Amino acid sequence: METLMSILVGILFAIGTYLILTKTLLRIILGTSILGHGVNLLIITMGGLKKGGPPLLGIKNLTYADSLPQALLLTAIVINFATTALFLVLSYRAYKVLGTDDTEQLRGTENE
Amino acid sequence: MSSWFHIMILIPFLFAIAVPYIYKQLTPRIHTGWFVLFIPVLIFVYLFAFIPQISKENTITATVPWIPAYNINFTTHIDGLSLIFGLLISGIGALVILYSIFYMSKHREALHNFYVYLLLFMGAMLGLVFSDNIVVLYVFWETTSVSSFLLIAYWYEREKSRYGAQKSMLITIFGGLAMLAGFIMLSMITDTYSIREMVSNAADIPSHSLFVPAMILILIGAFTKSAQFPFSIWLPDAMEAPTPISAYLHSATMVKAGIYLVARLTPIFGGAAEWFWLVSGVGIITLLYGSVNAVRQTDLKALLAYSTISQLGLIMSLLGLGSASLYYGVGNDSSVYAVAIFAAIFHLVNHSTFKGCLFMVVGIIDHETGTRDIRRLGGLMHLMPISFTLTVIGSFAMAGLPPFNGFLSKEMFFTAVLNVSNMSVFNADAIGLAIPVIAWIASVFTFVYSMILVFKTFRGKNKPEKLGRDVHEAPIGMLISPLVLGSLVMVIFFFPNVLSDYLLNPALHAVLPTLADAGELNVKISAWHGWNTELFMTLGVIGLGALLYIYLKKWYRIYHLYPDNFTLNNMYNLGLEKMESSSKFITERYMTGFLRDYLVYIFSFIILVVGGAMWLFDGFSFDPSSDAPANFFELGLMFAMIITAITVLFSKTRLTAIVAVGALGFLVSFFFVLFRAPDLALTQLVVETVTTALFLLCFYHLPQMKKEISRVRFKAVNAFISIGVGVLVTIVALAANGNRLFESISSFYENSYELAGAKNIVNAILVDFRGFDTMLEILVLTVAGLGVYTLIKLRPRRDRNEGAE
């Protein structure tokens, strides 16, 4: 399972990176979103998969799944959401003000 | 006692803090200089009291720890050499400040800047000559460079000042850095930072393989500071500084720091052929270069600048020639060459007196007539009789005429170069004969420019129409300092042995400690020493020099024969220009302003570093034995994820892409369920819903996704890099998974119920164990929220007006 997950994460990273390298702002944002999913899956995979019950003390289990990656991820998901929202609004404003969503045309002017 | 000495070095720095307040409170009632004046006077008196002790061959050492862990301590060491420099720094410093009180207008000038920089310099220079630790010495060395930069750029609104300041900064700091490298090598050889300890182990140093590199690097530092050829070009441009500064830094003290360093390190490097040829060779070339160029100058200060270069070359060459005495070791021959070192120190003192005097007089001429151009000056003798007398004293001393102190040291210089022509070591027999000839030619040119200085300015026809104002003698306050220096020029001529006994011989002993211990050094100066070769050389200089001066107009044209393009200055300017343009060219190649290019650099770097490390250290290992089993349902989920991700990649419309990304997020939450993470699954579901909603909101505003039209190469590079990143992540994940080095630390949190009263471990970690992290996370959310709100709601006023129209 971990091996397969690693390959899946690799594919998500590749697709996310490719989208980030394109010129359209919307594609770049989608790329960061996919990259974020890849990172989340990578972290939880690294904690080891299906090694016990959910980390809830009320449920009688001999072992629990690793709780630390889960705590990290919870934070990561929320932060990811915040940055995605900011990105979206930023690109919306950039398009409104500058009239383009192409990063090639969004280069700074000389000596700015 | 010991701490007092350190305080003396620090006093200028400490008082510099007070200067701006004094300036603010008392300007324009009292000139700020009066308050600054007492600092160098105090230091001078304090140092003067050391003379009896030092003249009896005592030295005084005191240490204050600075970085004891690295053996770097602020150790001060007073011996004859450093005491002479200390007296020059404080003595001339006092005279210069007194002079500046009348030179710098208290109504117009930014005196607080001026005196802060000046005090900074004074403290740094004192620290430089009294430190025994080379690291401390280096710090003070660079501080003098910085303060010199600030002082040259004092009138920073003038372009030439800025140019001169930058030039001196670039050249002296370059030399300083080379010197630092040399110092580090030297400390590697000797395993100490203390100059005294190096000197006591001097015998073992020359055999080390770093000996010559260290020597060359340190000499680059000394040569740049002391304006030796070919680094001399910064000194004429440094004349943009106010004249008191030119007199103080750029003739009497700072430019002598290189001389000081060479003298100080002579016991370590002296005796080696490389040192002998480098120091005396560069010195003698500088002597000739400076004196020949001084003759062609029309600006009085430029003339003095070139003459300073030339005189510094003279002193430097004397130090080089004198280093031969260490080759001979203890014996009769060595004391013959030791005379050269003595002459160097003697001339150093003399130069400071007569050149300081001349600079101040030129400043007076500039102040009174408004120009320093020789072509516009003339006939000032009757208008400014005191200045005229002082110029005669200074110039004749510079030319090496009696009864002025320059005559004595010039004669000793001739003795030294004549000794070298008889020298049998260092392959000196062939070139050895050339040295006296070059020295003599340079002396002739020195005579010529000294005469230009006196007679072109003060004799001839007065040209009031070119000056446009009435010229009269300077106020008495301005004349005090040059008068003191001028009278010193005469006093030293008549009583040279007082100076010699109390200061010069102790300094000589500091430079040549091994010979001094053998009791072979005690030089006496005499003005009359019979009809010997030296005297005939001087007579020859006067004869030929006078002829050349009289027929100056006839041969002056040879200066125009030298092509302008090949001057050192042009090469410097061209080099600077080329460096700027080529660095701009290179920067513009990769700083494209295109976001994608920067990301390409970042991702390539990641691939290179992480992948390279994996490859170099053979880090890849693959061990699926402890993998959890995967069932059919999970495989289906993975397959679905890959399909949706690829859909995003190839989607033609915005809607498909956004929906596909949303689907991806929901699939991830399925995985969280499978991986026993209920909290994550819930959060992911909520967040994904909101994100998709947000995407759809913006979807309304963002333009239709165009098909990316770009070159094949652009796409190929992108594809290559993204596949590289993907493969790399997989490899790293597999390698990490196969090698679990540590047990998970999560068991630490399993007592969350006892400690935090929570049955949900993940929640306990977030809100209790790592509560602060969560608080900061909320802060990030808040900031992002504020950003979103501002970007949507707030408009620049222009926009709103447009909306209203």
PDB file of C-alpha atoms in Angstrom, chain B residues 422-603:
ATOM      1  CA  ASN B 422      77.617  47.476  -3.873  1.00  0.00           C
ATOM      2  CA  MET B 423      75.472  44.687  -2.559  1.00  0.00           C
ATOM      3  CA  SER B 424      76.373  41.156  -3.578  1.00  0.00           C
ATOM      4  CA  VAL B 425      73.246  39.223  -2.587  1.00  0.00           C
ATOM      5  CA  PHE B 426      69.774  38.854  -4.153  1.00  0.00           C
ATOM      6  CA  ASN B 427      71.383  39.103  -7.650  1.00  0.00           C
ATOM      7  CA  ALA B 428      71.609  42.796  -6.995  1.00  0.00           C
ATOM      8  CA  ASP B 429      74.792  43.468  -8.961  1.00  0.00           C
ATOM      9  CA  ALA B 430      73.090  43.957 -12.334  1.00  0.00           C
ATOM     10  CA  ILE B 431      69.993  45.870 -11.329  1.00  0.00           C
ATOM     11  CA  GLY B 432      71.669  47.269  -8.252  1.00  0.00           C
ATOM     12  CA  LEU B 433      73.327  49.937 -10.325  1.00  0.00           C
ATOM     13  CA  ALA B 434      70.018  51.010 -11.819  1.00  0.00           C
ATOM     14  CA  ILE B 435      68.516  51.831  -8.417  1.00  0.00           C
ATOM     15  CA  PRO B 436      70.744  54.846  -7.632  1.00  0.00           C
ATOM     16  CA  VAL B 437      70.235  56.125 -11.176  1.00  0.00           C
ATOM     17  CA  ILE B 438      66.428  55.920 -10.941  1.00  0.00           C
ATOM     18  CA  ALA B 439      66.538  57.456  -7.472  1.00  0.00           C
ATOM     19  CA  TRP B 440      68.625  60.328  -8.755  1.00  0.00           C
ATOM     20  CA  ILE B 441      66.361  60.988 -11.763  1.00  0.00           C
ATOM     21  CA  ALA B 442      63.314  60.947  -9.517  1.00  0.00           C
ATOM     22  CA  SER B 443      65.029  63.418  -7.201  1.00  0.00           C
ATOM     23  CA  VAL B 444      65.618  65.760 -10.118  1.00  0.00           C
ATOM     24  CA  PHE B 445      61.903  65.727 -10.927  1.00  0.00           C
ATOM     25  CA  THR B 446      61.148  66.231  -7.236  1.00  0.00           C
ATOM     26  CA  PHE B 447      63.296  69.344  -7.351  1.00  0.00           C
ATOM     27  CA  VAL B 448      61.469  70.585 -10.460  1.00  0.00           C
ATOM     28  CA  TYR B 449      57.958  70.247  -9.028  1.00  0.00           C
ATOM     29  CA  SER B 450      59.050  71.780  -5.731  1.00  0.00           C
ATOM     30  CA  MET B 451      60.233  74.806  -7.651  1.00  0.00           C
ATOM     31  CA  ILE B 452      56.977  74.915  -9.648  1.00  0.00           C
ATOM     32  CA  LEU B 453      55.088  74.950  -6.379  1.00  0.00           C
ATOM     33  CA  VAL B 454      57.022  77.941  -5.058  1.00  0.00           C
ATOM     34  CA  PHE B 455      57.723  80.076  -8.071  1.00  0.00           C
ATOM     35  CA  LYS B 456      54.684  79.567 -10.294  1.00  0.00           C
ATOM     36  CA  THR B 457      52.397  80.489  -7.427  1.00  0.00           C
ATOM     37  CA  PHE B 458      54.289  83.260  -5.694  1.00  0.00           C
ATOM     38  CA  ARG B 459      56.573  84.795  -8.292  1.00  0.00           C
ATOM     39  CA  GLY B 460      55.790  86.140 -11.735  1.00  0.00           C
ATOM     40  CA  LYS B 461      52.987  88.498 -12.594  1.00  0.00           C
ATOM     41  CA  ASN B 462      49.968  88.840 -10.361  1.00  0.00           C
ATOM     42  CA  LYS B 463      46.844  87.996 -12.345  1.00  0.00           C
ATOM     43  CA  PRO B 464      44.027  89.619 -10.412  1.00  0.00           C
ATOM     44  CA  GLU B 465      41.778  89.627 -13.480  1.00  0.00           C
ATOM     45  CA  LYS B 466      41.773  85.840 -13.403  1.00  0.00           C
ATOM     46  CA  LEU B 467      40.921  85.677  -9.712  1.00  0.00           C
ATOM     47  CA  GLY B 468      38.237  88.310  -9.515  1.00  0.00           C
ATOM     48  CA  ARG B 469      38.857  89.268  -5.892  1.00  0.00           C
ATOM     49  CA  ASP B 470      41.296  91.031  -3.626  1.00  0.00           C
ATOM     50  CA  VAL B 471      43.868  88.686  -2.186  1.00  0.00           C
ATOM     51  CA  HIS B 472      45.385  89.143   1.239  1.00  0.00           C
ATOM     52  CA  GLU B 473      47.122  87.064   3.878  1.00  0.00           C
ATOM     53  CA  ALA B 474      45.102  84.486   5.748  1.00  0.00           C
ATOM     54  CA  PRO B 475      43.861  85.110   9.304  1.00  0.00           C
ATOM     55  CA  ILE B 476      46.430  84.326  11.964  1.00  0.00           C
ATOM     56  CA  GLY B 477      44.495  81.360  13.313  1.00  0.00           C
ATOM     57  CA  MET B 478      44.798  79.604  10.011  1.00  0.00           C
ATOM     58  CA  LEU B 479      48.538  80.224   9.918  1.00  0.00           C
ATOM     59  CA  ILE B 480      49.336  78.789  13.358  1.00  0.00           C
ATOM     60  CA  SER B 481      49.327  75.146  12.300  1.00  0.00           C
ATOM     61  CA  PRO B 482      51.495  75.500   9.192  1.00  0.00           C
ATOM     62  CA  LEU B 483      53.811  77.773  11.181  1.00  0.00           C
ATOM     63  CA  VAL B 484      54.279  75.076  13.825  1.00  0.00           C
ATOM     64  CA  LEU B 485      55.012  72.467  11.163  1.00  0.00           C
ATOM     65  CA  GLY B 486      57.285  74.838   9.228  1.00  0.00           C
ATOM     66  CA  SER B 487      59.337  75.613  12.309  1.00  0.00           C
ATOM     67  CA  LEU B 488      59.588  71.902  13.059  1.00  0.00           C
ATOM     68  CA  VAL B 489      61.102  71.457   9.603  1.00  0.00           C
ATOM     69  CA  MET B 490      63.905  73.832  10.587  1.00  0.00           C
ATOM     70  CA  VAL B 491      64.279  72.617  14.180  1.00  0.00           C
ATOM     71  CA  ILE B 492      64.726  69.038  13.045  1.00  0.00           C
ATOM     72  CA  PHE B 493      67.466  70.128  10.684  1.00  0.00           C
ATOM     73  CA  PHE B 494      69.448  71.812  13.428  1.00  0.00           C
ATOM     74  CA  PHE B 495      68.820  69.293  16.210  1.00  0.00           C
ATOM     75  CA  PRO B 496      68.256  65.994  14.421  1.00  0.00           C
ATOM     76  CA  ASN B 497      69.936  63.917  17.073  1.00  0.00           C
ATOM     77  CA  VAL B 498      67.450  64.845  19.774  1.00  0.00           C
ATOM     78  CA  LEU B 499      64.743  63.322  17.613  1.00  0.00           C
ATOM     79  CA  SER B 500      67.040  60.470  16.733  1.00  0.00           C
ATOM     80  CA  ASP B 501      67.905  59.549  20.319  1.00  0.00           C
ATOM     81  CA  TYR B 502      64.443  59.776  21.743  1.00  0.00           C
ATOM     82  CA  LEU B 503      62.304  58.466  18.920  1.00  0.00           C
ATOM     83  CA  LEU B 504      64.035  57.297  15.758  1.00  0.00           C
ATOM     84  CA  ASN B 505      66.527  54.878  17.289  1.00  0.00           C
ATOM     85  CA  PRO B 506      63.897  53.181  19.486  1.00  0.00           C
ATOM     86  CA  ALA B 507      61.729  52.852  16.365  1.00  0.00           C
ATOM     87  CA  LEU B 508      64.660  51.393  14.432  1.00  0.00           C
ATOM     88  CA  HIS B 509      65.156  48.876  17.216  1.00  0.00           C
ATOM     89  CA  ALA B 510      61.505  47.895  16.984  1.00  0.00           C
ATOM     90  CA  VAL B 511      61.905  47.181  13.269  1.00  0.00           C
ATOM     91  CA  LEU B 512      65.184  45.302  13.648  1.00  0.00           C
ATOM     92  CA  PRO B 513      64.958  43.680  17.078  1.00  0.00           C
ATOM     93  CA  THR B 514      67.603  41.023  16.505  1.00  0.00           C
ATOM     94  CA  LEU B 515      70.227  43.564  15.527  1.00  0.00           C
ATOM     95  CA  ALA B 516      69.202  45.856  18.330  1.00  0.00           C
ATOM     96  CA  ASP B 517      69.766  43.115  20.881  1.00  0.00           C
ATOM     97  CA  ALA B 518      73.272  42.703  19.554  1.00  0.00           C
ATOM     98  CA  GLY B 519      73.807  46.393  20.287  1.00  0.00           C
ATOM     99  CA  GLU B 520      74.861  47.310  16.783  1.00  0.00           C
ATOM    100  CA  LEU B 521      72.353  50.013  16.026  1.00  0.00           C
ATOM    101  CA  ASN B 522      72.866  53.590  16.949  1.00  0.00           C
ATOM    102  CA  VAL B 523      72.649  55.964  14.065  1.00  0.00           C
ATOM    103  CA  LYS B 524      73.827  59.554  14.362  1.00  0.00           C
ATOM    104  CA  ILE B 525      72.682  62.173  11.899  1.00  0.00           C
ATOM    105  CA  SER B 526      75.059  64.833  10.710  1.00  0.00           C
ATOM    106  CA  ALA B 527      74.319  67.596   8.264  1.00  0.00           C
ATOM    107  CA  TRP B 528      77.900  67.861   7.053  1.00  0.00           C
ATOM    108  CA  HIS B 529      79.661  64.679   6.153  1.00  0.00           C
ATOM    109  CA  GLY B 530      82.426  65.765   3.836  1.00  0.00           C
ATOM    110  CA  TRP B 531      82.624  65.939   0.049  1.00  0.00           C
ATOM    111  CA  ASN B 532      81.214  62.490  -0.581  1.00  0.00           C
ATOM    112  CA  THR B 533      79.164  60.994  -3.410  1.00  0.00           C
ATOM    113  CA  GLU B 534      75.855  61.839  -1.723  1.00  0.00           C
ATOM    114  CA  LEU B 535      76.666  65.524  -1.640  1.00  0.00           C
ATOM    115  CA  PHE B 536      77.680  65.531  -5.283  1.00  0.00           C
ATOM    116  CA  MET B 537      74.425  63.777  -6.122  1.00  0.00           C
ATOM    117  CA  THR B 538      72.512  66.536  -4.345  1.00  0.00           C
ATOM    118  CA  LEU B 539      74.497  69.207  -6.176  1.00  0.00           C
ATOM    119  CA  GLY B 540      73.748  67.427  -9.431  1.00  0.00           C
ATOM    120  CA  VAL B 541      70.038  67.365  -8.577  1.00  0.00           C
ATOM    121  CA  ILE B 542      70.067  71.109  -7.939  1.00  0.00           C
ATOM    122  CA  GLY B 543      72.002  71.865 -11.128  1.00  0.00           C
ATOM    123  CA  LEU B 544      69.996  69.719 -13.528  1.00  0.00           C
ATOM    124  CA  GLY B 545      66.737  70.454 -11.734  1.00  0.00           C
ATOM    125  CA  ALA B 546      67.242  74.210 -12.053  1.00  0.00           C
ATOM    126  CA  LEU B 547      68.001  73.839 -15.759  1.00  0.00           C
ATOM    127  CA  LEU B 548      64.926  71.705 -16.305  1.00  0.00           C
ATOM    128  CA  TYR B 549      62.759  74.177 -14.424  1.00  0.00           C
ATOM    129  CA  ILE B 550      63.988  77.132 -16.430  1.00  0.00           C
ATOM    130  CA  TYR B 551      63.449  75.359 -19.751  1.00  0.00           C
ATOM    131  CA  LEU B 552      60.211  73.709 -18.636  1.00  0.00           C
ATOM    132  CA  LYS B 553      58.248  75.097 -21.568  1.00  0.00           C
ATOM    133  CA  LYS B 554      60.672  73.603 -24.079  1.00  0.00           C
ATOM    134  CA  TRP B 555      60.458  69.979 -22.949  1.00  0.00           C
ATOM    135  CA  TYR B 556      57.012  69.976 -21.391  1.00  0.00           C
ATOM    136  CA  ARG B 557      55.524  68.672 -24.626  1.00  0.00           C
ATOM    137  CA  ILE B 558      56.979  65.185 -24.112  1.00  0.00           C
ATOM    138  CA  TYR B 559      54.161  64.596 -21.642  1.00  0.00           C
ATOM    139  CA  HIS B 560      51.663  64.782 -24.492  1.00  0.00           C
ATOM    140  CA  LEU B 561      53.441  61.960 -26.284  1.00  0.00           C
ATOM    141  CA  TYR B 562      52.049  59.416 -23.842  1.00  0.00           C
ATOM    142  CA  PRO B 563      48.690  58.158 -25.158  1.00  0.00           C
ATOM    143  CA  ASP B 564      45.803  59.032 -22.874  1.00  0.00           C
ATOM    144  CA  ASN B 565      44.124  55.689 -23.400  1.00  0.00           C
ATOM    145  CA  PHE B 566      46.821  53.819 -21.582  1.00  0.00           C
ATOM    146  CA  THR B 567      46.797  55.749 -18.340  1.00  0.00           C
ATOM    147  CA  LEU B 568      46.028  53.749 -15.221  1.00  0.00           C
ATOM    148  CA  ASN B 569      42.975  55.902 -14.619  1.00  0.00           C
ATOM    149  CA  ASN B 570      41.462  55.027 -17.965  1.00  0.00           C
ATOM    150  CA  MET B 571      42.081  51.367 -17.349  1.00  0.00           C
ATOM    151  CA  TYR B 572      40.387  51.633 -13.970  1.00  0.00           C
ATOM    152  CA  ASN B 573      37.374  53.428 -15.452  1.00  0.00           C
ATOM    153  CA  LEU B 574      37.123  51.004 -18.319  1.00  0.00           C
ATOM    154  CA  GLY B 575      37.397  48.030 -15.997  1.00  0.00           C
ATOM    155  CA  LEU B 576      34.680  49.397 -13.749  1.00  0.00           C
ATOM    156  CA  GLU B 577      32.411  50.115 -16.706  1.00  0.00           C
ATOM    157  CA  LYS B 578      32.954  46.665 -18.200  1.00  0.00           C
ATOM    158  CA  MET B 579      32.301  44.998 -14.861  1.00  0.00           C
ATOM    159  CA  GLU B 580      29.048  46.894 -14.448  1.00  0.00           C
ATOM    160  CA  SER B 581      27.837  46.218 -17.976  1.00  0.00           C
ATOM    161  CA  SER B 582      28.779  42.553 -17.948  1.00  0.00           C
ATOM    162  CA  SER B 583      27.138  41.921 -14.581  1.00  0.00           C
ATOM    163  CA  LYS B 584      24.047  43.719 -15.865  1.00  0.00           C
ATOM    164  CA  PHE B 585      24.165  41.558 -18.971  1.00  0.00           C
ATOM    165  CA  ILE B 586      24.410  38.348 -16.958  1.00  0.00           C
ATOM    166  CA  THR B 587      21.710  39.389 -14.509  1.00  0.00           C
ATOM    167  CA  GLU B 588      19.335  40.288 -17.283  1.00  0.00           C
ATOM    168  CA  ARG B 589      19.849  36.870 -18.820  1.00  0.00           C
ATOM    169  CA  TYR B 590      18.328  35.035 -15.880  1.00  0.00           C
ATOM    170  CA  MET B 591      16.282  37.712 -14.072  1.00  0.00           C
ATOM    171  CA  THR B 592      13.587  37.633 -16.731  1.00  0.00           C
ATOM    172  CA  GLY B 593      10.671  38.827 -14.615  1.00  0.00           C
ATOM    173  CA  PHE B 594       8.781  35.743 -15.767  1.00  0.00           C
ATOM    174  CA  LEU B 595       7.413  33.712 -12.856  1.00  0.00           C
ATOM    175  CA  ARG B 596       7.815  30.408 -14.641  1.00  0.00           C
ATOM    176  CA  ASP B 597      11.542  30.903 -15.193  1.00  0.00           C
ATOM    177  CA  TYR B 598      12.173  31.407 -11.485  1.00  0.00           C
ATOM    178  CA  LEU B 599      10.150  28.303 -10.674  1.00  0.00           C
ATOM    179  CA  VAL B 600      12.219  26.379 -13.215  1.00  0.00           C
ATOM    180  CA  TYR B 601      15.388  27.430 -11.339  1.00  0.00           C
ATOM    181  CA  ILE B 602      13.910  26.414  -8.002  1.00  0.00           C
ATOM    182  CA  PHE B 603      12.643  23.033  -9.156  1.00  0.00           C
TER     183      PHE B 603
END
